[in-house]
Amino acid sequence: SSPSFDQNDFIGGISKKKWKALISDPGKPMINKAIQAEYPPASTYKIITALAALEEKSIDVHTTEFCPGFLKYGNRIYRCWNKHGHGELNVIDAIAQSCDVFFYQVGDKVGVDSLAQYAMGCGLGRKTGIMLGNERRGLIPTSSWKQRRFHESWQGGETLSVAIGQGYDLVTPLQMAVFIAAVGNGGTLYRPRIVKTIEDSRGNVIKQIDPEIRGGL
């Protein structure tokens, strides 16, 4: 978590000058970025969109979409990061190339509420359960959330943004680490541990903290 701060400053009471410097620092050193900072997940979220689309059978591994470098949706143009386009792609190629246009189209097929269902099932939008205080849960938007929050209906173009991890999407770094670990380990979501074992002065294990399964992909 960076920038951090010198904990020795608090021994015996921190000075007003140092405290003011800490709380006014734009880098927010008092915030544990791993569990309290919330960021748009960006292209890492495309894995969620792919999972949702495959599970909902909106696509299969052979389905292709064409990327000319942009997508015209309504009266707006949504651009790919590659302005020259990626051409014809299936889901595996789209993940490898991180093609925005592919996931715009796939996300639109799935819909924001189904995307949210899978995102939360993958551990986003909820606390990881790590034994640290003040963990944030992030935000996975739904159509009903927007209606409650802004008293406005969800718009299709907003789904396109969500599908590539932008828009209202917010996650903590630890949430995304837990999710990507599950992708790598075959689909098991674990509760993050701070302590693996407790040992005595001779190195003998007094207590072992076993992995705790919190869900699965």
XYZ file of N, CA and C in Angstrom:
651
model
N 0.867 -1.181 0.000
C 0.000 0.000 0.000
C 0.900 1.226 0.000
N 0.874 1.968 -1.055
C 1.808 3.084 -1.214
C 1.064 4.305 -1.742
N 1.407 5.511 -1.280
C 2.414 5.800 -0.253
C 1.950 5.407 1.142
N 2.928 5.104 2.004
C 2.626 4.720 3.369
C 3.051 5.855 4.301
N 3.244 5.536 5.588
C 3.658 6.550 6.554
C 4.517 5.877 7.617
N 5.259 6.665 8.342
C 6.139 6.152 9.392
C 5.334 5.981 10.678
N 5.127 4.744 11.095
C 4.335 4.477 12.285
C 5.014 4.999 13.556
N 6.325 5.194 13.489
C 7.037 5.725 14.654
C 6.572 7.133 15.006
N 5.996 7.833 14.026
C 5.509 9.197 14.284
C 4.395 9.216 15.331
N 3.722 8.059 15.522
C 2.592 8.016 16.452
C 3.007 7.644 17.873
N 4.251 7.225 18.041
C 4.708 6.864 19.383
C 4.815 8.132 20.238
N 4.102 8.140 21.329
C 4.120 9.310 22.205
C 3.235 10.444 21.737
N 2.497 10.225 20.644
C 1.596 11.279 20.151
C 2.195 12.005 18.964
N 1.457 12.049 17.877
C 1.940 12.687 16.658
C 1.744 14.203 16.744
N 2.653 14.948 16.156
C 2.543 16.410 16.187
C 1.426 16.868 15.250
N 0.874 18.042 15.543
C -0.187 18.592 14.698
C 0.296 18.782 13.264
N 1.542 19.196 13.111
C 2.096 19.448 11.780
C 2.148 18.166 10.953
N 2.642 17.074 11.577
C 2.739 15.811 10.856
C 1.353 15.232 10.565
N 0.431 15.375 11.530
C -0.929 14.866 11.325
C -1.614 15.600 10.183
N -1.476 16.903 10.139
C -2.072 17.691 9.061
C -1.483 17.299 7.711
N -0.172 17.042 7.699
C 0.480 16.631 6.452
C -0.052 15.279 5.978
N -0.298 14.372 6.924
C -0.810 13.049 6.569
C -2.218 13.118 5.980
N -3.102 13.845 6.664
C -4.502 13.840 6.230
C -4.743 14.715 5.003
N -3.808 15.596 4.699
C -3.968 16.447 3.516
C -3.180 15.935 2.314
N -2.419 14.872 2.503
C -1.619 14.307 1.419
C -2.552 13.705 0.363
N -2.455 14.159 -0.901
C -3.339 13.620 -1.947
C -3.133 12.138 -2.217
N -1.975 11.603 -1.806
C -1.723 10.173 -1.959
C -2.429 9.314 -0.937
N -3.098 9.951 0.036
C -3.882 9.258 1.075
C -3.089 8.129 1.746
N -1.989 8.458 2.413
C -1.158 7.420 3.033
C -1.845 6.668 4.160
N -2.901 7.236 4.754
C -3.583 6.564 5.857
C -4.548 5.476 5.382
N -4.750 5.385 4.077
C -5.671 4.385 3.535
C -4.893 3.152 3.109
N -5.355 1.991 3.532
C -4.781 0.727 3.088
C -5.320 0.454 1.685
N -4.521 0.751 0.683
C -4.996 0.687 -0.704
C -5.490 -0.707 -1.088
N -4.890 -1.743 -0.530
C -5.250 -3.110 -0.921
C -6.693 -3.455 -0.603
N -7.221 -2.915 0.502
C -8.579 -3.306 0.924
C -9.546 -2.140 1.030
N -9.044 -0.902 0.958
C -9.926 0.256 1.140
C -10.039 1.148 -0.087
N -9.052 1.084 -0.976
C -9.126 1.884 -2.197
C -9.961 1.137 -3.231
N -10.816 1.869 -3.928
C -11.708 1.268 -4.926
C -11.418 1.889 -6.288
N -11.146 1.011 -7.256
C -10.741 1.462 -8.588
C -11.579 0.769 -9.666
N -11.740 1.406 -10.826
C -12.316 0.676 -11.961
C -11.402 -0.491 -12.334
N -11.933 -1.691 -12.482
C -11.076 -2.845 -12.774
C -10.511 -2.858 -14.183
N -11.094 -2.056 -15.071
C -10.633 -1.962 -16.460
C -10.624 -3.348 -17.112
N -9.626 -3.632 -17.923
C -9.677 -4.827 -18.771
C -9.651 -6.140 -18.004
N -9.233 -6.135 -16.735
C -9.286 -7.375 -15.959
C -10.726 -7.884 -15.847
N -11.700 -6.957 -15.943
C -13.109 -7.321 -15.820
C -13.608 -8.085 -17.047
N -12.874 -8.011 -18.146
C -13.310 -8.703 -19.364
C -13.401 -10.209 -19.150
N -12.634 -10.723 -18.189
C -12.730 -12.152 -17.870
C -14.110 -12.462 -17.293
N -14.644 -11.558 -16.464
C -15.999 -11.713 -15.926
C -17.016 -11.723 -17.058
N -16.873 -10.769 -17.979
C -17.801 -10.678 -19.105
C -17.754 -11.948 -19.940
N -16.550 -12.478 -20.152
C -16.413 -13.728 -20.905
C -17.089 -14.887 -20.182
N -16.844 -15.011 -18.876
C -17.463 -16.085 -18.091
C -18.991 -16.004 -18.148
N -19.513 -14.799 -17.954
C -20.965 -14.615 -17.962
C -21.556 -14.995 -19.308
N -20.922 -14.551 -20.373
C -21.437 -14.830 -21.721
C -21.395 -16.320 -22.040
N -20.325 -16.990 -21.623
C -20.221 -18.436 -21.872
C -21.243 -19.213 -21.052
N -21.387 -18.835 -19.772
C -22.335 -19.542 -18.899
C -23.787 -19.313 -19.333
N -24.082 -18.106 -19.797
C -25.438 -17.790 -20.242
C -25.709 -18.253 -21.672
N -24.666 -18.831 -22.291
C -24.752 -19.321 -23.669
C -25.078 -18.211 -24.666
N -24.667 -17.000 -24.313
C -24.769 -15.897 -25.274
C -23.726 -16.068 -26.371
N -22.629 -16.753 -26.029
C -21.593 -17.105 -26.993
C -21.078 -18.496 -26.634
N -20.285 -19.076 -27.535
C -19.493 -20.249 -27.186
C -18.056 -19.968 -27.620
N -17.178 -20.935 -27.467
C -15.761 -20.675 -27.753
C -15.506 -20.445 -29.237
N -16.480 -20.779 -30.087
C -16.310 -20.595 -31.527
C -16.958 -19.314 -32.046
N -17.788 -18.677 -31.217
C -18.453 -17.439 -31.635
C -17.426 -16.351 -31.927
N -17.616 -15.649 -33.033
C -16.705 -14.554 -33.368
C -17.470 -13.238 -33.504
N -16.772 -12.170 -33.239
C -17.266 -10.814 -33.459
C -16.188 -10.068 -34.237
N -16.628 -9.107 -35.038
C -15.675 -8.344 -35.849
C -15.388 -7.002 -35.186
N -14.102 -6.676 -35.075
C -13.678 -5.402 -34.497
C -12.999 -4.552 -35.571
N -13.670 -3.467 -36.019
C -13.043 -2.545 -36.966
C -12.313 -1.392 -36.267
N -12.275 -1.458 -34.927
C -11.648 -0.385 -34.157
C -12.645 0.492 -33.432
N -13.941 0.232 -33.662
C -14.993 1.016 -33.009
C -16.309 0.251 -33.100
N -17.283 0.680 -32.307
C -18.636 0.136 -32.389
C -19.615 1.302 -32.361
N -20.486 1.352 -33.348
C -21.557 2.371 -33.348
C -22.737 1.799 -32.580
N -23.105 2.489 -31.519
C -24.196 2.024 -30.657
C -25.124 3.213 -30.433
N -26.343 3.113 -30.959
C -27.227 4.279 -30.903
C -26.610 5.415 -31.699
N -26.529 6.572 -31.074
C -25.927 7.724 -31.764
C -24.509 8.007 -31.283
N -23.889 6.995 -30.636
C -22.537 7.177 -30.128
C -21.562 6.182 -30.747
N -20.309 6.561 -30.738
C -19.236 5.686 -31.188
C -18.417 5.259 -29.963
N -18.307 3.942 -29.768
C -17.484 3.396 -28.688
C -16.231 2.802 -29.322
N -15.088 3.310 -28.939
C -13.844 2.955 -29.622
C -13.093 1.834 -28.904
N -12.344 1.086 -29.686
C -11.431 0.089 -29.163
C -10.095 0.767 -28.883
N -9.312 0.191 -27.977
C -7.988 0.767 -27.713
C -7.108 0.697 -28.961
N -7.372 -0.301 -29.831
C -6.649 -0.428 -31.092
C -7.478 0.241 -32.179
N -7.124 1.446 -32.545
C -7.930 2.214 -33.494
C -7.996 1.568 -34.877
N -7.048 0.662 -35.173
C -7.055 -0.024 -36.462
C -7.926 -1.280 -36.433
N -8.357 -1.678 -35.249
C -9.220 -2.839 -35.103
C -8.457 -4.143 -34.997
N -9.147 -5.174 -34.501
C -8.552 -6.501 -34.320
C -9.059 -7.506 -35.342
N -10.043 -7.103 -36.141
C -10.609 -8.052 -37.091
C -11.534 -9.040 -36.421
N -11.632 -10.246 -36.985
C -12.526 -11.283 -36.476
C -11.868 -11.997 -35.291
N -12.605 -12.086 -34.182
C -12.045 -12.669 -32.962
C -13.044 -13.601 -32.301
N -12.529 -14.703 -31.703
C -13.355 -15.468 -30.778
C -12.997 -15.023 -29.355
N -13.611 -15.622 -28.358
C -13.446 -15.134 -26.989
C -12.014 -15.293 -26.485
N -11.352 -16.371 -26.896
C -9.978 -16.578 -26.447
C -9.059 -15.515 -27.042
N -9.237 -15.271 -28.337
C -8.442 -14.218 -28.990
C -8.752 -12.855 -28.394
N -10.029 -12.627 -28.085
C -10.445 -11.325 -27.560
C -9.821 -11.045 -26.196
N -9.708 -12.081 -25.360
C -9.044 -11.912 -24.071
C -7.553 -11.660 -24.283
N -6.956 -12.442 -25.182
C -5.523 -12.286 -25.449
C -5.196 -10.900 -25.980
N -6.071 -10.364 -26.844
C -5.837 -9.052 -27.449
C -6.488 -7.920 -26.652
N -7.270 -8.281 -25.619
C -8.008 -7.306 -24.800
C -8.841 -6.379 -25.673
N -9.595 -6.990 -26.594
C -10.381 -6.217 -27.564
C -11.625 -5.619 -26.924
N -11.708 -4.302 -26.916
C -12.868 -3.617 -26.337
C -14.144 -3.903 -27.127
N -14.066 -3.860 -28.455
C -15.259 -4.002 -29.287
C -15.898 -5.374 -29.109
N -15.094 -6.415 -29.002
C -15.652 -7.746 -28.756
C -16.470 -7.743 -27.480
N -15.921 -7.185 -26.427
C -16.614 -7.231 -25.142
C -17.754 -6.226 -25.040
N -17.704 -5.152 -25.818
C -18.884 -4.285 -25.926
C -20.068 -5.119 -26.420
N -19.828 -5.863 -27.503
C -20.917 -6.606 -28.139
C -21.391 -7.759 -27.261
N -20.450 -8.442 -26.654
C -20.812 -9.576 -25.789
C -21.518 -9.092 -24.528
N -21.018 -8.012 -23.933
C -21.657 -7.459 -22.748
C -23.083 -7.024 -23.012
N -23.313 -6.467 -24.195
C -24.668 -6.038 -24.568
C -25.605 -7.236 -24.670
N -25.088 -8.370 -25.125
C -25.911 -9.579 -25.220
C -26.282 -10.098 -23.832
N -25.339 -10.023 -22.904
C -25.558 -10.575 -21.562
C -26.452 -9.667 -20.721
N -26.197 -8.346 -20.785
C -26.974 -7.391 -19.997
C -26.332 -7.103 -18.649
N -26.572 -5.916 -18.137
C -25.875 -5.472 -16.923
C -26.225 -6.310 -15.707
N -27.477 -6.735 -15.577
C -27.867 -7.462 -14.371
C -27.259 -8.865 -14.326
N -27.159 -9.519 -15.479
C -26.479 -10.820 -15.510
C -24.984 -10.656 -15.281
N -24.394 -9.606 -15.847
C -22.982 -9.341 -15.595
C -22.732 -9.165 -14.102
N -23.630 -8.427 -13.458
C -23.491 -8.191 -12.020
C -23.610 -9.486 -11.233
N -24.523 -10.341 -11.631
C -24.711 -11.616 -10.938
C -23.420 -12.434 -10.961
N -22.777 -12.504 -12.110
C -21.542 -13.276 -12.218
C -20.377 -12.581 -11.522
N -20.332 -11.262 -11.620
C -19.257 -10.523 -10.950
C -19.300 -10.751 -9.444
N -20.491 -10.662 -8.869
C -20.615 -10.872 -7.429
C -20.363 -12.328 -7.058
N -20.739 -13.243 -7.944
C -20.436 -14.648 -7.719
C -18.944 -14.932 -7.750
N -18.205 -14.064 -8.430
C -16.747 -14.195 -8.505
C -16.045 -13.400 -7.410
N -16.810 -12.859 -6.466
C -16.214 -12.201 -5.309
C -16.091 -10.700 -5.404
N -16.554 -10.107 -6.490
C -16.501 -8.648 -6.599
C -17.775 -8.047 -6.008
N -17.672 -6.808 -5.541
C -18.841 -6.166 -4.951
C -19.181 -6.671 -3.561
N -18.288 -7.451 -2.961
C -18.474 -7.912 -1.584
C -17.110 -8.069 -0.934
N -17.076 -8.029 0.377
C -15.812 -8.094 1.097
C -15.188 -9.479 0.946
N -13.863 -9.505 0.912
C -13.159 -10.789 0.790
C -13.179 -11.574 2.095
N -13.387 -10.868 3.213
C -13.392 -11.534 4.514
C -12.041 -11.574 5.189
N -11.056 -10.872 4.615
C -9.749 -10.827 5.262
C -9.892 -10.218 6.655
N -9.100 -10.698 7.620
C -9.258 -10.250 9.010
C -8.512 -8.938 9.253
N -8.957 -7.915 8.557
C -8.472 -6.553 8.734
C -9.678 -5.634 8.775
N -9.574 -4.571 9.550
C -10.705 -3.675 9.710
C -10.921 -2.749 8.520
N -12.170 -2.346 8.367
C -12.559 -1.311 7.399
C -12.335 -1.698 5.945
N -12.491 -2.981 5.654
C -12.417 -3.401 4.250
C -13.624 -2.846 3.497
N -13.402 -2.376 2.266
C -14.485 -1.866 1.433
C -14.971 -2.963 0.498
N -16.223 -2.837 0.059
C -16.805 -3.883 -0.779
C -16.787 -3.556 -2.270
N -16.398 -2.316 -2.630
C -16.425 -1.954 -4.036
C -17.855 -1.729 -4.515
N -18.043 -1.734 -5.832
C -19.376 -1.494 -6.386
C -19.533 -2.244 -7.705
N -20.542 -3.088 -7.760
C -20.930 -3.749 -9.002
C -22.345 -3.252 -9.324
N -22.486 -2.427 -10.342
C -23.780 -1.790 -10.596
C -24.809 -2.723 -11.229
N -26.061 -2.442 -10.929
C -27.201 -3.108 -11.566
C -28.194 -2.038 -11.982
N -29.172 -2.428 -12.750
C -30.193 -1.463 -13.174
C -30.980 -0.942 -11.971
N -31.260 -1.825 -11.006
C -32.011 -1.384 -9.820
C -31.162 -0.472 -8.942
N -29.837 -0.736 -8.878
C -28.940 0.151 -8.117
C -28.987 1.559 -8.688
N -28.928 1.699 -9.999
C -28.938 3.040 -10.591
C -30.269 3.740 -10.323
N -31.345 2.983 -10.364
C -32.653 3.583 -10.097
C -32.728 4.101 -8.665
N -32.199 3.322 -7.712
C -32.191 3.766 -6.322
C -31.249 4.945 -6.117
N -30.080 4.890 -6.747
C -29.040 5.896 -6.507
C -29.311 7.208 -7.217
N -29.749 7.125 -8.473
C -29.902 8.343 -9.273
C -31.335 8.611 -9.718
N -32.241 7.667 -9.424
C -33.635 7.780 -9.884
C -33.692 7.900 -11.400
N -32.852 7.113 -12.050
C -32.793 7.100 -13.511
C -32.735 5.657 -13.997
N -33.243 5.445 -15.212
C -33.197 4.115 -15.807
C -31.797 3.815 -16.342
N -31.487 2.550 -16.356
C -30.208 2.114 -16.919
C -30.235 2.278 -18.433
N -29.110 2.712 -18.991
C -28.993 2.901 -20.435
C -28.078 1.821 -21.021
N -28.407 1.394 -22.232
C -27.641 0.327 -22.864
C -26.170 0.655 -23.016
N -25.868 1.907 -23.323
C -24.476 2.303 -23.485
C -23.678 2.132 -22.207
N -24.348 2.223 -21.064
C -23.657 2.035 -19.789
C -23.216 0.578 -19.620
N -23.989 -0.342 -20.192
C -23.599 -1.752 -20.137
C -22.298 -1.973 -20.885
N -22.120 -1.276 -22.007
C -20.887 -1.413 -22.774
C -19.676 -0.995 -21.938
N -19.830 0.098 -21.203
C -18.727 0.556 -20.353
C -18.436 -0.441 -19.239
N -19.500 -0.949 -18.615
C -19.338 -1.916 -17.532
C -18.649 -3.184 -18.037
N -18.986 -3.604 -19.255
C -18.460 -4.852 -19.808
C -16.947 -4.849 -19.972
N -16.341 -3.655 -20.045
C -14.876 -3.581 -20.141
C -14.276 -3.000 -18.854
N -15.059 -3.060 -17.774
C -14.531 -2.676 -16.463
C -14.442 -1.191 -16.220
N -15.258 -0.418 -16.924
C -15.285 1.028 -16.712
C -16.663 1.420 -16.172
N -17.071 2.647 -16.375
C -18.367 3.074 -15.874
C -18.403 3.093 -14.361
N -19.435 2.490 -13.794
C -19.621 2.514 -12.340
C -18.836 1.421 -11.612
N -18.242 0.491 -12.340
C -17.516 -0.616 -11.716
C -16.409 -0.117 -10.789
N -16.360 -0.664 -9.570
C -15.272 -0.367 -8.634
C -14.905 -1.645 -7.878
N -13.610 -1.925 -7.795
C -13.143 -3.084 -7.032
C -11.920 -2.687 -6.221
N -11.622 -3.478 -5.189
C -10.374 -3.280 -4.454
C -9.309 -4.175 -5.091
N -8.037 -3.813 -4.955
C -6.979 -4.682 -5.482
C -7.037 -6.098 -4.921
N -7.394 -6.250 -3.643
C -7.442 -7.587 -3.054
C -8.570 -8.417 -3.657
N -9.727 -7.801 -3.905
C -10.822 -8.523 -4.550
C -10.368 -9.102 -5.883
N -9.697 -8.268 -6.672
C -9.269 -8.727 -7.987
C -8.180 -9.792 -7.880
N -7.302 -9.673 -6.865
C -6.271 -10.694 -6.657
C -6.909 -12.037 -6.309
N -7.936 -12.015 -5.452
C -8.631 -13.253 -5.064
C -9.314 -13.873 -6.285
N -9.933 -13.037 -7.102
C -10.612 -13.539 -8.305
C -9.628 -14.160 -9.292
N -8.538 -13.458 -9.570
C -7.564 -13.964 -10.538
C -6.898 -15.243 -10.005
N -6.700 -15.314 -8.685
C -6.178 -16.553 -8.094
C -7.136 -17.710 -8.360
N -8.441 -17.441 -8.276
C -9.436 -18.485 -8.533
C -9.408 -18.921 -9.996
N -9.210 -17.977 -10.894
C -9.076 -18.322 -12.316
C -7.881 -19.258 -12.502
N -6.790 -18.964 -11.794
C -5.578 -19.758 -11.927
C -5.637 -21.110 -11.238
N -6.427 -21.217 -10.149
C -6.409 -22.481 -9.396
C -7.529 -23.441 -9.793
N -8.300 -23.072 -10.797
C -9.354 -23.969 -11.260
C -10.739 -23.578 -10.798
N -10.887 -22.425 -10.121
C -12.221 -21.924 -9.828
C -12.609 -21.797 -8.372
N -11.659 -21.929 -7.442
C -11.995 -21.843 -6.023
C -11.647 -20.470 -5.465
N -12.629 -19.824 -4.844
C -12.412 -18.533 -4.191
C -12.058 -18.771 -2.728
N -10.889 -18.306 -2.328
C -10.447 -18.478 -0.945
C -10.525 -17.165 -0.180
N -10.767 -17.270 1.112
C -10.664 -16.114 1.988
C -9.179 -15.811 2.201
N -8.748 -14.591 1.946
C -7.321 -14.281 2.114
C -6.897 -14.422 3.574
N -5.683 -14.949 3.778
C -5.143 -15.117 5.126
C -3.973 -14.168 5.340
N -3.864 -13.647 6.539
C -2.691 -12.862 6.932
C -1.660 -13.789 7.563
N -2.133 -14.769 8.323
C -1.253 -15.716 9.025
C -1.493 -17.114 8.472
N -0.407 -17.788 8.092
C -0.497 -19.166 7.605
C -0.250 -20.155 8.736
N 0.806 -19.888 9.540
C 1.096 -20.737 10.697
C 1.597 -19.883 11.855
N 1.412 -20.401 13.065
C 1.986 -19.799 14.269
C 3.004 -20.791 14.823
N 4.231 -20.328 15.030
C 5.309 -21.207 15.487
C 5.880 -20.714 16.809
N 6.468 -21.644 17.559
C 7.142 -21.245 18.792
C 8.588 -20.842 18.473
N 9.342 -20.523 19.512
C 10.707 -20.025 19.316
C 11.635 -21.054 18.678
N 11.235 -22.320 18.723
C 12.056 -23.377 18.134
C 11.614 -23.727 16.706
N 10.610 -23.043 16.235
C 10.138 -23.311 14.883
C 9.092 -24.388 14.785
N 8.609 -24.859 15.942
C 7.541 -25.859 15.923
C 6.206 -25.187 15.659
N 5.408 -25.812 14.812
C 4.103 -25.240 14.467
C 3.122 -25.465 15.609
N 2.650 -24.360 16.188
C 1.659 -24.425 17.261
C 0.257 -24.481 16.674
N 0.053 -23.691 15.629
C -1.260 -23.646 14.997
C -1.096 -23.381 13.517
N -1.870 -24.102 12.736
C -1.883 -23.878 11.285
C -3.246 -23.341 10.906
N -3.248 -22.245 10.136
C -4.499 -21.652 9.682
C -4.808 -22.231 8.310
N -5.781 -23.096 8.242
C -6.101 -23.768 6.984
C -6.847 -22.834 6.025
N -6.679 -23.071 4.730
C -7.408 -22.271 3.737
C -8.918 -22.409 3.942
N -9.626 -21.292 3.732
C -11.083 -21.303 3.891
C -11.722 -20.966 2.548
N -12.527 -21.885 2.051
C -13.190 -21.672 0.758
C -14.403 -20.768 0.956
N -14.499 -19.736 0.108
C -15.605 -18.775 0.201
C -16.572 -18.883 -0.966
N -16.234 -19.684 -1.940
C -17.108 -19.823 -3.107
C -16.331 -20.388 -4.275
N -16.980 -20.402 -5.427
C -16.336 -20.936 -6.617
C -16.839 -20.280 -7.866
N -16.042 -20.339 -8.902
C -16.421 -19.739 -10.187
C -17.272 -20.725 -10.980
